Amino acid sequence: MADTTNATAPVKTQRDNKPARDDKRGGGFRDVQKEFQEELLGIDRVTRVTAGGRQLRFRASVIIGNGKGTVGFGMGKAGEVVVAIEKAVRDAKKNLLTFNIIDGTIAHDLTASYKAANIFIHPASKGTGLIAGGAARKVFAVAGIKDILAKQRGGNNSITNARVTMKALAALKKVKITSKTPIVASAEEGVETPKVATKKAPAALKAKKAE
């Protein structure tokens, strides 16, 4: 009888001798920490009129921030919600605003107006929290502000309120800390003020916050 022991033995090729590679092309999730926190302000349906008729699109408004005094607001339009949000985030990164946060709050009082909206912002003592509503609260949160008092008047549009808040914070852009016990320069060059003068939240606002 013929010897057939080697007839079924597998034949190794040059490819089999190569070490197995760790294929990382897709099929998994990358654990990458985002540089900015993203806060969706709103999704609106908009209609675009073309020669072929009306096209339904989506407009996304987004606020981003790094929690360390950098914040941005952006908007984007697209036929899909996800794409609109991505465009809004890219737009926000092009419009970043950086300012100093001192002891969790801002350096001085701020006021600003944009279209029909007006905002009044005051520094607050530690532990006050974010006494603000709507878009302004989201801007403060992602920017990294912990304690602040803000009052908005004249506008109910979230986009307008976000823009007026950003306009107010832009006045802090020139604020510089000149010592460990902060003496800060106001938005007007050459004007120096002592350490942040904070305000305590009214009892009614604190009670509302506790509810």
Short mmCIF file of C-alpha atoms in Angstrom, two decimals:
data_model
loop_
_atom_site.label_atom_id
_atom_site.label_comp_id
_atom_site.label_asym_id
_atom_site.label_seq_id
_atom_site.Cartn_x
_atom_site.Cartn_y
_atom_site.Cartn_z
CA MET A 1 0.00 0.00 0.00
CA ALA A 2 1.32 3.42 -0.94
CA ASP A 3 2.23 5.88 1.81
CA THR A 4 -0.23 8.79 1.73
CA THR A 5 0.64 10.49 5.04
CA ASN A 6 1.97 13.62 3.31
CA ALA A 7 -0.78 13.82 0.71
CA THR A 8 -3.10 15.92 2.86
CA ALA A 9 -0.45 18.03 4.59
CA PRO A 10 -1.08 21.78 4.09
CA VAL A 11 1.39 23.58 1.91
CA LYS A 12 2.75 26.77 3.48
CA THR A 13 3.16 29.75 1.22
CA GLN A 14 5.18 32.94 1.61
CA ARG A 15 1.99 34.75 2.62
CA ASP A 16 1.45 32.31 5.51
CA ASN A 17 4.90 33.07 6.90
CA LYS A 18 4.16 36.81 7.23
CA PRO A 19 3.30 37.96 10.76
CA ALA A 20 -0.33 38.82 11.29
CA ARG A 21 -0.93 42.57 11.23
CA ASP A 22 -3.28 44.46 13.45
CA ASP A 23 -5.87 45.75 11.02
CA LYS A 24 -7.22 49.03 12.36
CA ARG A 25 -9.05 50.09 9.24
CA GLY A 26 -12.52 50.62 10.64
CA GLY A 27 -14.61 48.25 12.68
CA GLY A 28 -13.92 50.02 15.96
CA PHE A 29 -14.27 53.24 17.91
CA ARG A 30 -11.47 55.69 18.54
CA ASP A 31 -11.22 56.91 22.11
CA VAL A 32 -10.38 60.52 21.30
CA GLN A 33 -11.38 63.26 23.70
CA LYS A 34 -13.09 66.19 22.03
CA GLU A 35 -11.36 69.54 22.19
CA PHE A 36 -14.65 71.40 22.61
CA GLN A 37 -17.94 70.71 24.31
CA GLU A 38 -20.86 71.04 21.91
CA GLU A 39 -24.25 72.43 22.91
CA LEU A 40 -27.03 72.29 20.33
CA LEU A 41 -29.03 75.50 20.48
CA GLY A 42 -31.70 74.56 17.96
CA ILE A 43 -32.72 72.90 14.70
CA ASP A 44 -35.01 74.87 12.37
CA ARG A 45 -36.62 73.91 9.10
CA VAL A 46 -36.01 76.36 6.29
CA THR A 47 -37.29 76.36 2.73
CA ARG A 48 -35.10 77.17 -0.23
CA VAL A 49 -36.86 78.23 -3.43
CA THR A 50 -35.15 77.11 -6.64
CA ALA A 51 -36.10 76.83 -10.30
CA GLY A 52 -37.16 73.25 -9.66
CA GLY A 53 -39.40 74.18 -6.74
CA ARG A 54 -39.05 74.41 -2.98
CA GLN A 55 -36.37 72.44 -1.17
CA LEU A 56 -36.65 71.65 2.52
CA ARG A 57 -33.42 72.19 4.44
CA PHE A 58 -32.35 72.26 8.09
CA ARG A 59 -30.56 75.05 9.92
CA ALA A 60 -28.56 74.13 13.01
CA SER A 61 -27.21 76.56 15.60
CA VAL A 62 -24.45 75.32 17.91
CA ILE A 63 -22.42 76.71 20.81
CA ILE A 64 -19.00 75.20 21.53
CA GLY A 65 -16.50 75.81 24.33
CA ASN A 66 -13.47 74.30 26.02
CA GLY A 67 -14.57 75.10 29.58
CA LYS A 68 -11.53 77.35 30.04
CA GLY A 69 -12.66 80.70 28.67
CA THR A 70 -13.03 79.91 24.98
CA VAL A 71 -16.46 79.85 23.37
CA GLY A 72 -17.85 80.03 19.85
CA PHE A 73 -21.22 80.26 18.11
CA GLY A 74 -21.95 78.94 14.64
CA MET A 75 -24.72 78.06 12.22
CA GLY A 76 -25.01 75.64 9.33
CA LYS A 77 -27.58 74.63 6.71
CA ALA A 78 -27.94 71.31 4.91
CA GLY A 79 -30.47 68.83 3.62
CA GLU A 80 -29.74 66.51 6.56
CA VAL A 81 -29.70 67.37 10.26
CA VAL A 82 -26.36 65.68 10.95
CA VAL A 83 -24.64 67.53 8.12
CA ALA A 84 -26.16 70.84 9.26
CA ILE A 85 -24.79 70.30 12.78
CA GLU A 86 -21.32 69.49 11.42
CA LYS A 87 -21.35 72.68 9.38
CA ALA A 88 -22.46 74.67 12.43
CA VAL A 89 -19.59 73.26 14.51
CA ARG A 90 -17.07 74.18 11.81
CA ASP A 91 -18.54 77.68 11.65
CA ALA A 92 -18.32 78.03 15.44
CA LYS A 93 -14.63 77.07 15.37
CA LYS A 94 -14.04 79.96 12.96
CA ASN A 95 -15.66 82.42 15.39
CA LEU A 96 -13.99 81.57 18.70
CA LEU A 97 -13.83 84.12 21.50
CA THR A 98 -11.31 83.82 24.34
CA PHE A 99 -11.47 85.73 27.63
CA ASN A 100 -10.24 85.43 31.21
CA ILE A 101 -12.28 83.71 33.90
CA ILE A 102 -11.39 84.89 37.40
CA ASP A 103 -12.48 82.71 40.33
CA GLY A 104 -15.19 81.15 38.19
CA THR A 105 -16.73 84.45 37.09
CA ILE A 106 -16.05 87.49 34.89
CA ALA A 107 -14.03 90.57 35.78
CA HIS A 108 -16.67 93.30 35.60
CA ASP A 109 -20.23 94.19 34.62
CA LEU A 110 -21.21 93.89 30.97
CA THR A 111 -24.06 95.19 28.85
CA ALA A 112 -24.75 94.67 25.16
CA SER A 113 -27.49 95.07 22.58
CA TYR A 114 -28.08 93.14 19.37
CA LYS A 115 -31.18 93.79 17.27
CA ALA A 116 -34.11 93.60 19.72
CA ALA A 117 -32.16 91.80 22.47
CA ASN A 118 -30.44 93.39 25.46
CA ILE A 119 -28.39 91.65 28.12
CA PHE A 120 -26.99 92.73 31.48
CA ILE A 121 -24.27 90.52 32.99
CA HIS A 122 -22.77 90.83 36.48
CA PRO A 123 -19.97 88.91 38.27
CA ALA A 124 -21.21 86.69 41.09
CA SER A 125 -19.69 85.33 44.28
CA LYS A 126 -18.57 81.72 44.52
CA GLY A 127 -21.43 79.28 44.91
CA THR A 128 -24.03 81.46 43.20
CA GLY A 129 -24.17 79.29 40.08
CA LEU A 130 -25.43 80.27 36.65
CA ILE A 131 -28.36 82.62 37.21
CA ALA A 132 -29.26 82.99 33.55
CA GLY A 133 -31.69 81.48 31.12
CA GLY A 134 -31.96 80.26 27.56
CA ALA A 135 -29.06 80.68 25.19
CA ALA A 136 -27.02 82.81 27.62
CA ARG A 137 -26.87 79.98 30.15
CA LYS A 138 -25.58 77.57 27.50
CA VAL A 139 -22.90 80.03 26.43
CA PHE A 140 -21.70 80.50 30.02
CA ALA A 141 -21.72 76.75 30.71
CA VAL A 142 -19.56 75.65 27.78
CA ALA A 143 -17.23 78.63 28.29
CA GLY A 144 -16.45 77.42 31.81
CA ILE A 145 -18.09 80.18 33.86
CA LYS A 146 -19.38 78.82 37.17
CA ASP A 147 -20.97 81.84 38.86
CA ILE A 148 -22.74 84.70 37.09
CA LEU A 149 -25.89 86.82 37.08
CA ALA A 150 -27.49 87.69 33.75
CA LYS A 151 -30.74 89.32 32.68
CA GLN A 152 -32.08 89.37 29.12
CA ARG A 153 -34.73 91.71 27.76
CA GLY A 154 -36.39 92.47 24.47
CA GLY A 155 -35.83 89.28 22.48
CA ASN A 156 -37.14 85.72 22.53
CA ASN A 157 -35.13 84.39 19.60
CA SER A 158 -32.46 81.95 20.80
CA ILE A 159 -30.04 82.85 18.00
CA THR A 160 -30.35 86.58 18.74
CA ASN A 161 -29.86 85.94 22.46
CA ALA A 162 -26.76 83.84 21.79
CA ARG A 163 -25.28 86.57 19.61
CA VAL A 164 -25.94 89.33 22.14
CA THR A 165 -24.29 87.21 24.86
CA MET A 166 -21.23 86.67 22.66
CA LYS A 167 -21.13 90.40 21.92
CA ALA A 168 -21.13 91.19 25.64
CA LEU A 169 -18.36 88.68 26.40
CA ALA A 170 -16.26 90.17 23.60
CA ALA A 171 -15.75 93.20 25.86
CA LEU A 172 -13.70 90.94 28.17
CA LYS A 173 -11.24 90.11 25.40
CA LYS A 174 -8.72 92.73 26.55
CA VAL A 175 -8.94 91.87 30.25
CA LYS A 176 -5.53 90.89 31.64
CA ILE A 177 -4.58 89.50 35.03
CA THR A 178 -1.54 91.47 36.17
CA SER A 179 -0.91 89.86 39.56
CA LYS A 180 -1.83 86.89 41.71
CA THR A 181 -4.26 89.15 43.54
CA PRO A 182 -6.04 90.23 40.39
CA ILE A 183 -5.97 93.82 39.29
CA VAL A 184 -7.62 93.76 35.91
CA ALA A 185 -7.84 96.14 33.00
CA SER A 186 -11.34 96.79 31.74
CA ALA A 187 -12.46 96.53 28.13
CA GLU A 188 -11.36 100.15 27.69
CA GLU A 189 -7.57 100.23 27.46
CA GLY A 190 -5.72 101.95 30.24
CA VAL A 191 -8.52 101.70 32.81
CA GLU A 192 -7.59 99.56 35.81
CA THR A 193 -9.96 98.27 38.44
CA PRO A 194 -9.30 96.28 41.63
CA LYS A 195 -10.31 92.67 42.16
CA VAL A 196 -13.65 91.50 40.83
CA ALA A 197 -16.60 93.11 42.57
CA THR A 198 -19.12 90.32 42.77
CA LYS A 199 -22.82 90.50 43.44
CA LYS A 200 -24.97 88.12 45.40
CA ALA A 201 -28.03 86.65 43.77
CA PRO A 202 -31.36 88.02 45.03
CA ALA A 203 -33.19 85.73 47.42
CA ALA A 204 -35.99 85.21 44.90
CA LEU A 205 -33.56 83.97 42.25
CA LYS A 206 -31.83 81.63 44.69
CA ALA A 207 -35.18 80.19 45.73
CA LYS A 208 -36.12 79.68 42.08
CA LYS A 209 -32.81 77.94 41.44
CA ALA A 210 -33.32 75.60 44.39
CA GLU A 211 -36.72 74.43 43.09
#
